[in-house]
mmCIF file of C-alpha atoms in Angstrom:
data_model
loop_
_atom_site.group_PDB
_atom_site.id
_atom_site.type_symbol
_atom_site.label_atom_id
_atom_site.label_comp_id
_atom_site.label_asym_id
_atom_site.label_seq_id
_atom_site.Cartn_x
_atom_site.Cartn_y
_atom_site.Cartn_z
ATOM 1 C CA UNK A 1 -49.915 -18.901 -11.120
ATOM 2 C CA UNK A 2 -46.434 -19.379 -12.595
ATOM 3 C CA UNK A 3 -43.491 -18.122 -10.631
ATOM 4 C CA UNK A 4 -41.612 -15.030 -12.025
ATOM 5 C CA UNK A 5 -38.452 -16.122 -14.008
ATOM 6 C CA UNK A 6 -36.282 -13.739 -12.093
ATOM 7 C CA UNK A 7 -37.424 -15.121 -8.789
ATOM 8 C CA UNK A 8 -36.815 -18.697 -9.972
ATOM 9 C CA UNK A 9 -33.238 -17.894 -11.134
ATOM 10 C CA UNK A 10 -32.611 -16.182 -7.797
ATOM 11 C CA UNK A 11 -33.609 -19.228 -5.886
ATOM 12 C CA UNK A 12 -31.619 -21.578 -8.093
ATOM 13 C CA UNK A 13 -28.498 -19.378 -7.636
ATOM 14 C CA UNK A 14 -29.099 -19.330 -3.900
ATOM 15 C CA UNK A 15 -29.201 -23.142 -3.828
ATOM 16 C CA UNK A 16 -26.126 -23.284 -5.981
ATOM 17 C CA UNK A 17 -24.248 -21.022 -3.511
ATOM 18 C CA UNK A 18 -25.482 -22.949 -0.532
ATOM 19 C CA UNK A 19 -24.398 -26.220 -2.093
ATOM 20 C CA UNK A 20 -21.059 -24.955 -3.248
ATOM 21 C CA UNK A 21 -20.294 -23.398 0.213
ATOM 22 C CA UNK A 22 -21.040 -26.772 2.073
ATOM 23 C CA UNK A 23 -19.937 -29.364 -0.328
ATOM 24 C CA UNK A 24 -17.208 -28.118 -2.614
ATOM 25 C CA UNK A 25 -14.301 -28.239 -0.205
ATOM 26 C CA UNK A 26 -15.159 -31.729 1.197
ATOM 27 C CA UNK A 27 -15.454 -32.958 -2.358
ATOM 28 C CA UNK A 28 -12.067 -31.419 -3.393
ATOM 29 C CA UNK A 29 -10.359 -32.961 -0.265
ATOM 30 C CA UNK A 30 -11.862 -36.268 -1.020
ATOM 31 C CA UNK A 31 -10.802 -36.335 -4.728
ATOM 32 C CA UNK A 32 -7.261 -35.051 -3.684
ATOM 33 C CA UNK A 33 -7.002 -37.974 -1.218
ATOM 34 C CA UNK A 34 -8.249 -40.377 -3.811
ATOM 35 C CA UNK A 35 -5.806 -39.226 -6.357
ATOM 36 C CA UNK A 36 -3.021 -39.700 -3.900
ATOM 37 C CA UNK A 37 -4.245 -43.108 -3.191
ATOM 38 C CA UNK A 38 -4.472 -44.084 -6.829
ATOM 39 C CA UNK A 39 -1.100 -42.658 -7.708
ATOM 40 C CA UNK A 40 0.652 -44.448 -5.040
ATOM 41 C CA UNK A 41 -1.065 -47.758 -5.357
ATOM 42 C CA UNK A 42 -1.332 -47.967 -9.132
ATOM 43 C CA UNK A 43 2.113 -46.549 -10.005
ATOM 44 C CA UNK A 44 1.020 -43.434 -11.747
ATOM 45 C CA UNK A 45 3.555 -40.976 -13.368
ATOM 46 C CA UNK A 46 3.805 -38.679 -10.354
ATOM 47 C CA UNK A 47 5.150 -35.732 -12.183
ATOM 48 C CA UNK A 48 2.438 -35.847 -14.793
ATOM 49 C CA UNK A 49 -0.309 -36.433 -12.149
ATOM 50 C CA UNK A 50 0.944 -33.411 -10.099
ATOM 51 C CA UNK A 51 0.813 -31.028 -12.923
ATOM 52 C CA UNK A 52 -2.399 -32.323 -14.179
ATOM 53 C CA UNK A 53 -3.882 -31.992 -10.673
ATOM 54 C CA UNK A 54 -2.528 -28.461 -10.206
ATOM 55 C CA UNK A 55 -3.886 -27.327 -13.583
ATOM 56 C CA UNK A 56 -7.419 -28.791 -13.047
ATOM 57 C CA UNK A 57 -7.504 -27.294 -9.473
ATOM 58 C CA UNK A 58 -6.684 -23.755 -10.612
ATOM 59 C CA UNK A 59 -9.184 -23.933 -13.448
ATOM 60 C CA UNK A 60 -11.898 -25.171 -11.238
ATOM 61 C CA UNK A 61 -11.232 -22.678 -8.480
ATOM 62 C CA UNK A 62 -11.027 -19.644 -10.814
ATOM 63 C CA UNK A 63 -14.145 -20.657 -12.624
ATOM 64 C CA UNK A 64 -16.320 -21.049 -9.403
ATOM 65 C CA UNK A 65 -14.750 -17.823 -8.151
ATOM 66 C CA UNK A 66 -15.874 -15.911 -11.097
ATOM 67 C CA UNK A 67 -19.406 -17.340 -11.033
ATOM 68 C CA UNK A 68 -20.113 -17.244 -7.254
ATOM 69 C CA UNK A 69 -17.844 -14.701 -5.548
ATOM 70 C CA UNK A 70 -18.177 -14.123 -1.789
ATOM 71 C CA UNK A 71 -17.366 -10.445 -2.368
ATOM 72 C CA UNK A 72 -17.254 -8.924 -5.888
ATOM 73 C CA UNK A 73 -14.900 -6.267 -4.440
ATOM 74 C CA UNK A 74 -12.365 -8.889 -3.590
ATOM 75 C CA UNK A 75 -12.281 -10.393 -7.136
ATOM 76 C CA UNK A 76 -9.479 -10.275 -9.762
ATOM 77 C CA UNK A 77 -9.449 -7.426 -12.228
ATOM 78 C CA UNK A 78 -7.496 -6.967 -15.365
ATOM 79 C CA UNK A 79 -5.165 -4.447 -13.647
ATOM 80 C CA UNK A 80 -4.603 -6.813 -10.585
ATOM 81 C CA UNK A 81 -3.934 -9.773 -12.970
ATOM 82 C CA UNK A 82 -1.037 -8.014 -14.757
ATOM 83 C CA UNK A 83 0.330 -6.957 -11.242
ATOM 84 C CA UNK A 84 0.053 -10.621 -10.098
ATOM 85 C CA UNK A 85 1.789 -11.830 -13.194
ATOM 86 C CA UNK A 86 4.985 -9.784 -12.343
ATOM 87 C CA UNK A 87 5.250 -11.320 -8.862
ATOM 88 C CA UNK A 88 4.548 -14.724 -10.106
ATOM 89 C CA UNK A 89 7.281 -14.580 -12.650
ATOM 90 C CA UNK A 90 9.705 -13.232 -10.188
ATOM 91 C CA UNK A 91 8.927 -15.743 -7.451
ATOM 92 C CA UNK A 92 8.639 -18.605 -9.890
ATOM 93 C CA UNK A 93 12.238 -18.134 -11.044
ATOM 94 C CA UNK A 94 13.389 -18.112 -7.426
ATOM 95 C CA UNK A 95 11.367 -21.245 -6.475
ATOM 96 C CA UNK A 96 12.613 -23.066 -9.608
ATOM 97 C CA UNK A 97 16.235 -22.294 -8.670
ATOM 98 C CA UNK A 98 15.685 -23.579 -5.067
ATOM 99 C CA UNK A 99 13.914 -26.821 -6.306
ATOM 100 C CA UNK A 100 16.798 -27.460 -8.805
ATOM 101 C CA UNK A 101 19.498 -26.927 -6.209
ATOM 102 C CA UNK A 102 17.830 -29.116 -3.574
ATOM 103 C CA UNK A 103 16.855 -31.701 -6.177
ATOM 104 C CA UNK A 104 20.528 -31.997 -7.120
ATOM 105 C CA UNK A 105 21.581 -32.222 -3.538
ATOM 106 C CA UNK A 106 18.876 -34.846 -2.817
ATOM 107 C CA UNK A 107 20.208 -37.057 -5.625
ATOM 108 C CA UNK A 108 23.700 -36.633 -4.357
ATOM 109 C CA UNK A 109 22.712 -37.505 -0.840
ATOM 110 C CA UNK A 110 20.511 -40.459 -1.820
ATOM 111 C CA UNK A 111 23.611 -42.187 -3.080
ATOM 112 C CA UNK A 112 25.049 -42.020 0.244
ATOM 113 C CA UNK A 113 22.425 -42.376 2.777
ATOM 114 C CA UNK A 114 18.635 -42.377 3.217
ATOM 115 C CA UNK A 115 16.635 -40.156 5.522
ATOM 116 C CA UNK A 116 14.719 -41.302 8.607
ATOM 117 C CA UNK A 117 11.451 -41.615 6.722
ATOM 118 C CA UNK A 118 12.733 -43.158 3.506
ATOM 119 C CA UNK A 119 11.067 -46.476 4.225
ATOM 120 C CA UNK A 120 8.009 -45.257 6.383
ATOM 121 C CA UNK A 121 4.480 -45.390 5.093
ATOM 122 C CA UNK A 122 3.105 -42.518 3.043
ATOM 123 C CA UNK A 123 0.602 -41.684 5.704
ATOM 124 C CA UNK A 124 3.275 -41.445 8.397
ATOM 125 C CA UNK A 125 5.648 -39.692 6.318
ATOM 126 C CA UNK A 126 3.163 -36.946 5.207
ATOM 127 C CA UNK A 127 1.863 -36.566 8.751
ATOM 128 C CA UNK A 128 5.451 -36.185 10.272
ATOM 129 C CA UNK A 129 6.537 -33.771 7.509
ATOM 130 C CA UNK A 130 3.586 -31.467 7.791
ATOM 131 C CA UNK A 131 3.873 -31.193 11.530
ATOM 132 C CA UNK A 132 7.630 -30.457 11.287
ATOM 133 C CA UNK A 133 7.304 -28.096 8.301
ATOM 134 C CA UNK A 134 4.376 -26.191 9.778
ATOM 135 C CA UNK A 135 6.217 -25.512 13.019
ATOM 136 C CA UNK A 136 9.060 -24.056 11.055
ATOM 137 C CA UNK A 137 6.822 -22.072 8.683
ATOM 138 C CA UNK A 138 4.596 -20.943 11.558
ATOM 139 C CA UNK A 139 7.342 -19.140 13.431
ATOM 140 C CA UNK A 140 8.834 -17.703 10.246
ATOM 141 C CA UNK A 141 5.374 -16.373 9.282
ATOM 142 C CA UNK A 142 4.518 -15.194 12.720
ATOM 143 C CA UNK A 143 7.954 -13.357 13.039
ATOM 144 C CA UNK A 144 7.302 -11.788 9.763
ATOM 145 C CA UNK A 145 4.355 -10.166 11.328
ATOM 146 C CA UNK A 146 5.264 -9.714 14.883
ATOM 147 C CA UNK A 147 8.955 -9.728 14.989
ATOM 148 C CA UNK A 148 10.835 -6.721 16.562
ATOM 149 C CA UNK A 149 14.061 -5.112 15.954
ATOM 150 C CA UNK A 150 16.037 -5.118 12.761
ATOM 151 C CA UNK A 151 15.246 -8.650 11.877
ATOM 152 C CA UNK A 152 11.552 -8.258 12.487
ATOM 153 C CA UNK A 153 11.368 -5.073 10.260
ATOM 154 C CA UNK A 154 13.267 -6.849 7.666
ATOM 155 C CA UNK A 155 11.118 -9.981 7.627
ATOM 156 C CA UNK A 156 7.874 -7.768 7.480
ATOM 157 C CA UNK A 157 9.233 -5.893 4.511
ATOM 158 C CA UNK A 158 9.959 -9.050 2.768
ATOM 159 C CA UNK A 159 6.477 -10.413 3.499
ATOM 160 C CA UNK A 160 4.609 -7.126 2.942
ATOM 161 C CA UNK A 161 4.115 -7.739 -0.840
ATOM 162 C CA UNK A 162 1.687 -10.478 0.029
ATOM 163 C CA UNK A 163 -0.485 -8.245 2.198
ATOM 164 C CA UNK A 164 -0.560 -5.027 0.205
ATOM 165 C CA UNK A 165 -3.414 -6.106 -2.096
ATOM 166 C CA UNK A 166 -6.821 -5.345 -0.670
ATOM 167 C CA UNK A 167 -8.355 -8.256 -2.463
ATOM 168 C CA UNK A 168 -8.015 -11.982 -1.955
ATOM 169 C CA UNK A 169 -8.667 -14.462 -4.755
ATOM 170 C CA UNK A 170 -7.016 -17.592 -6.150
ATOM 171 C CA UNK A 171 -4.332 -16.087 -8.445
ATOM 172 C CA UNK A 172 -3.358 -13.545 -5.773
ATOM 173 C CA UNK A 173 -1.996 -16.469 -3.748
ATOM 174 C CA UNK A 174 1.245 -16.079 -5.875
ATOM 175 C CA UNK A 175 1.931 -12.573 -5.081
ATOM 176 C CA UNK A 176 5.090 -12.794 -3.013
ATOM 177 C CA UNK A 177 8.418 -11.045 -2.701
ATOM 178 C CA UNK A 178 11.068 -13.306 -4.346
ATOM 179 C CA UNK A 179 12.980 -13.329 -0.988
ATOM 180 C CA UNK A 180 9.766 -14.604 0.755
ATOM 181 C CA UNK A 181 9.281 -17.179 -1.915
ATOM 182 C CA UNK A 182 13.019 -18.169 -1.454
ATOM 183 C CA UNK A 183 12.735 -18.685 2.391
ATOM 184 C CA UNK A 184 9.449 -20.609 2.054
ATOM 185 C CA UNK A 185 10.877 -22.844 -0.634
ATOM 186 C CA UNK A 186 13.970 -23.537 1.361
ATOM 187 C CA UNK A 187 11.767 -24.466 4.461
ATOM 188 C CA UNK A 188 9.772 -26.964 2.348
ATOM 189 C CA UNK A 189 12.607 -28.359 0.447
ATOM 190 C CA UNK A 190 15.087 -28.716 3.422
ATOM 191 C CA UNK A 191 12.429 -30.445 5.471
ATOM 192 C CA UNK A 192 11.696 -32.869 2.664
ATOM 193 C CA UNK A 193 15.417 -33.448 2.234
ATOM 194 C CA UNK A 194 16.323 -34.014 5.878
ATOM 195 C CA UNK A 195 13.364 -36.221 6.655
ATOM 196 C CA UNK A 196 14.100 -38.203 3.383
ATOM 197 C CA UNK A 197 10.503 -38.727 2.141
ATOM 198 C CA UNK A 198 9.866 -41.244 -0.637
ATOM 199 C CA UNK A 199 8.783 -39.775 -3.968
ATOM 200 C CA UNK A 200 5.242 -41.059 -3.292
ATOM 201 C CA UNK A 201 5.092 -39.187 0.159
ATOM 202 C CA UNK A 202 6.497 -36.055 -1.556
ATOM 203 C CA UNK A 203 3.691 -36.211 -4.162
ATOM 204 C CA UNK A 204 1.064 -36.641 -1.381
ATOM 205 C CA UNK A 205 2.408 -33.785 0.686
ATOM 206 C CA UNK A 206 2.676 -31.393 -2.419
ATOM 207 C CA UNK A 207 -0.891 -32.094 -3.423
ATOM 208 C CA UNK A 208 -2.173 -31.280 0.150
ATOM 209 C CA UNK A 209 -0.083 -28.073 0.287
ATOM 210 C CA UNK A 210 -1.416 -27.059 -3.205
ATOM 211 C CA UNK A 211 -4.965 -27.748 -2.265
ATOM 212 C CA UNK A 212 -4.860 -25.723 1.001
ATOM 213 C CA UNK A 213 -2.725 -22.755 -0.262
ATOM 214 C CA UNK A 214 -4.605 -22.284 -3.399
ATOM 215 C CA UNK A 215 -7.974 -22.844 -1.547
ATOM 216 C CA UNK A 216 -7.047 -20.478 1.296
ATOM 217 C CA UNK A 217 -7.225 -17.482 -1.121
ATOM 218 C CA UNK A 218 -10.507 -18.577 -2.640
ATOM 219 C CA UNK A 219 -12.935 -15.758 -2.899
ATOM 220 C CA UNK A 220 -16.059 -17.973 -2.303
ATOM 221 C CA UNK A 221 -18.056 -18.466 0.761
ATOM 222 C CA UNK A 222 -16.769 -21.859 1.750
ATOM 223 C CA UNK A 223 -17.998 -23.446 5.013
ATOM 224 C CA UNK A 224 -15.643 -26.300 6.021
ATOM 225 C CA UNK A 225 -17.053 -26.705 9.590
ATOM 226 C CA UNK A 226 -15.017 -28.939 11.766
ATOM 227 C CA UNK A 227 -12.420 -29.447 8.967
ATOM 228 C CA UNK A 228 -11.203 -25.946 9.987
ATOM 229 C CA UNK A 229 -9.577 -27.509 13.102
ATOM 230 C CA UNK A 230 -7.730 -30.015 10.673
ATOM 231 C CA UNK A 231 -6.695 -27.817 7.751
ATOM 232 C CA UNK A 232 -6.125 -24.088 7.104
ATOM 233 C CA UNK A 233 -8.591 -23.044 4.399
ATOM 234 C CA UNK A 234 -10.567 -20.202 3.083
ATOM 235 C CA UNK A 235 -12.435 -19.298 6.285
ATOM 236 C CA UNK A 236 -9.320 -19.108 8.293
ATOM 237 C CA UNK A 237 -6.852 -17.597 5.999
ATOM 238 C CA UNK A 238 -9.182 -14.871 4.997
ATOM 239 C CA UNK A 239 -8.771 -13.310 8.429
ATOM 240 C CA UNK A 240 -4.962 -13.487 8.166
ATOM 241 C CA UNK A 241 -5.433 -10.837 5.261
ATOM 242 C CA UNK A 242 -7.644 -8.519 7.358
ATOM 243 C CA UNK A 243 -6.475 -4.999 7.727
ATOM 244 C CA UNK A 244 -7.376 -5.095 11.380
ATOM 245 C CA UNK A 245 -4.245 -6.432 13.034
ATOM 246 C CA UNK A 246 -6.113 -7.696 16.003
ATOM 247 C CA UNK A 247 -7.723 -10.438 13.856
ATOM 248 C CA UNK A 248 -5.034 -10.792 11.247
ATOM 249 C CA UNK A 249 -3.824 -14.161 12.815
ATOM 250 C CA UNK A 250 -3.876 -17.830 11.591
ATOM 251 C CA UNK A 251 -0.140 -18.071 10.672
ATOM 252 C CA UNK A 252 -0.361 -21.785 9.530
ATOM 253 C CA UNK A 253 -0.079 -22.744 5.858
ATOM 254 C CA UNK A 254 -1.681 -26.236 5.829
ATOM 255 C CA UNK A 255 -2.530 -27.132 9.475
ATOM 256 C CA UNK A 256 -4.001 -25.038 12.148
ATOM 257 C CA UNK A 257 -2.103 -27.073 14.761
ATOM 258 C CA UNK A 258 0.333 -24.561 15.810
ATOM 259 C CA UNK A 259 -2.117 -21.754 15.804
ATOM 260 C CA UNK A 260 -4.260 -23.619 18.141
ATOM 261 C CA UNK A 261 -1.224 -24.519 20.336
ATOM 262 C CA UNK A 262 0.066 -20.962 20.490
ATOM 263 C CA UNK A 263 -3.254 -19.165 20.701
ATOM 264 C CA UNK A 264 -3.263 -17.467 17.277
ATOM 265 C CA UNK A 265 -6.345 -19.391 15.982
ATOM 266 C CA UNK A 266 -9.278 -17.160 14.645
ATOM 267 C CA UNK A 267 -12.473 -18.785 13.365
ATOM 268 C CA UNK A 268 -15.613 -16.933 12.903
ATOM 269 C CA UNK A 269 -17.932 -19.092 10.713
ATOM 270 C CA UNK A 270 -20.611 -16.510 9.951
ATOM 271 C CA UNK A 271 -18.555 -13.401 9.394
ATOM 272 C CA UNK A 272 -15.766 -12.075 7.054
ATOM 273 C CA UNK A 273 -13.287 -9.221 7.626
ATOM 274 C CA UNK A 274 -14.634 -5.856 6.787
ATOM 275 C CA UNK A 275 -11.456 -4.706 5.068
ATOM 276 C CA UNK A 276 -8.454 -6.514 3.571
ATOM 277 C CA UNK A 277 -4.778 -5.416 3.216
ATOM 278 C CA UNK A 278 -2.629 -3.165 5.349
ATOM 279 C CA UNK A 279 -2.918 0.138 7.250
ATOM 280 C CA UNK A 280 -2.724 2.612 4.410
ATOM 281 C CA UNK A 281 -1.620 5.371 6.821
ATOM 282 C CA UNK A 282 1.765 3.594 7.145
ATOM 283 C CA UNK A 283 2.971 4.964 3.898
ATOM 284 C CA UNK A 284 3.579 1.690 2.133
ATOM 285 C CA UNK A 285 3.764 1.915 -1.679
ATOM 286 C CA UNK A 286 0.783 0.472 -3.749
ATOM 287 C CA UNK A 287 1.210 -3.173 -4.725
ATOM 288 C CA UNK A 288 1.135 -2.182 -8.347
ATOM 289 C CA UNK A 289 4.501 -0.438 -7.883
ATOM 290 C CA UNK A 290 6.431 -3.609 -8.400
ATOM 291 C CA UNK A 291 9.879 -2.300 -8.234
ATOM 292 C CA UNK A 292 9.276 -0.205 -5.143
ATOM 293 C CA UNK A 293 7.885 -3.049 -3.299
ATOM 294 C CA UNK A 294 10.797 -5.324 -4.178
ATOM 295 C CA UNK A 295 13.229 -2.629 -2.956
ATOM 296 C CA UNK A 296 11.453 -2.237 0.421
ATOM 297 C CA UNK A 297 13.634 -4.829 2.335
ATOM 298 C CA UNK A 298 16.790 -3.010 1.330
ATOM 299 C CA UNK A 299 15.632 0.541 2.423
ATOM 300 C CA UNK A 300 15.554 2.091 5.818
#
């Protein structure tokens, strides 16, 4: 007796979901590391390789996300896309200005001195950069959630735009207040500048940051296993967007190192948050009200 077509399709989909959840992230990490190795050892055009990698990564993640979502309720809609686009444009301008300014400063300084990691290996440079950057970013991020007084309230209002959406998906990663994007860009660029990484090390660091930050908002059931203790990915960052503040932890961006050190690490392999976003009773404006959200840090 032949198997019913619907049952066969259901089994094939189940197998595909299982393979994607267990194999996609390790494969993406392996491909990323290979691209870094090939670009550094074979003298690739780093700028072209960077943009090609980022484009391919975004297309792949969005495609898989649309086909095999963890939760259809967390997926991108037409309305949320147009909302996201406003934040992406606003933050993109801010980040471009910061990178231009720091790039000019880096060129000026490179004519006068080199940073401490200018001649170090790519592996050592990237490792030191990520540890130092993550420490700075961790406390900025944590204070944006848990800070008290006038500074804490200001930082939360600046960061709030990223937590107002009740959905988490790849494109939503770019939903930030321009001031939040400014501070994050300054943290990255200033750390790169002070440490004096080589162009090859900067390329490697940026690729790892892109993979983890884009992947951390991936609406797919990814199971990274022990790699969750090495990198911040989908399983960890999903809890950071939980509406339950008791589990909205994991403040790292690329590494869970400082979450582990300071006791804010949350890892529940077989579960997902019941609800995403913020406490709606707090009276925050909806994320679609772009100008009101941007004005929040400047209001009492």
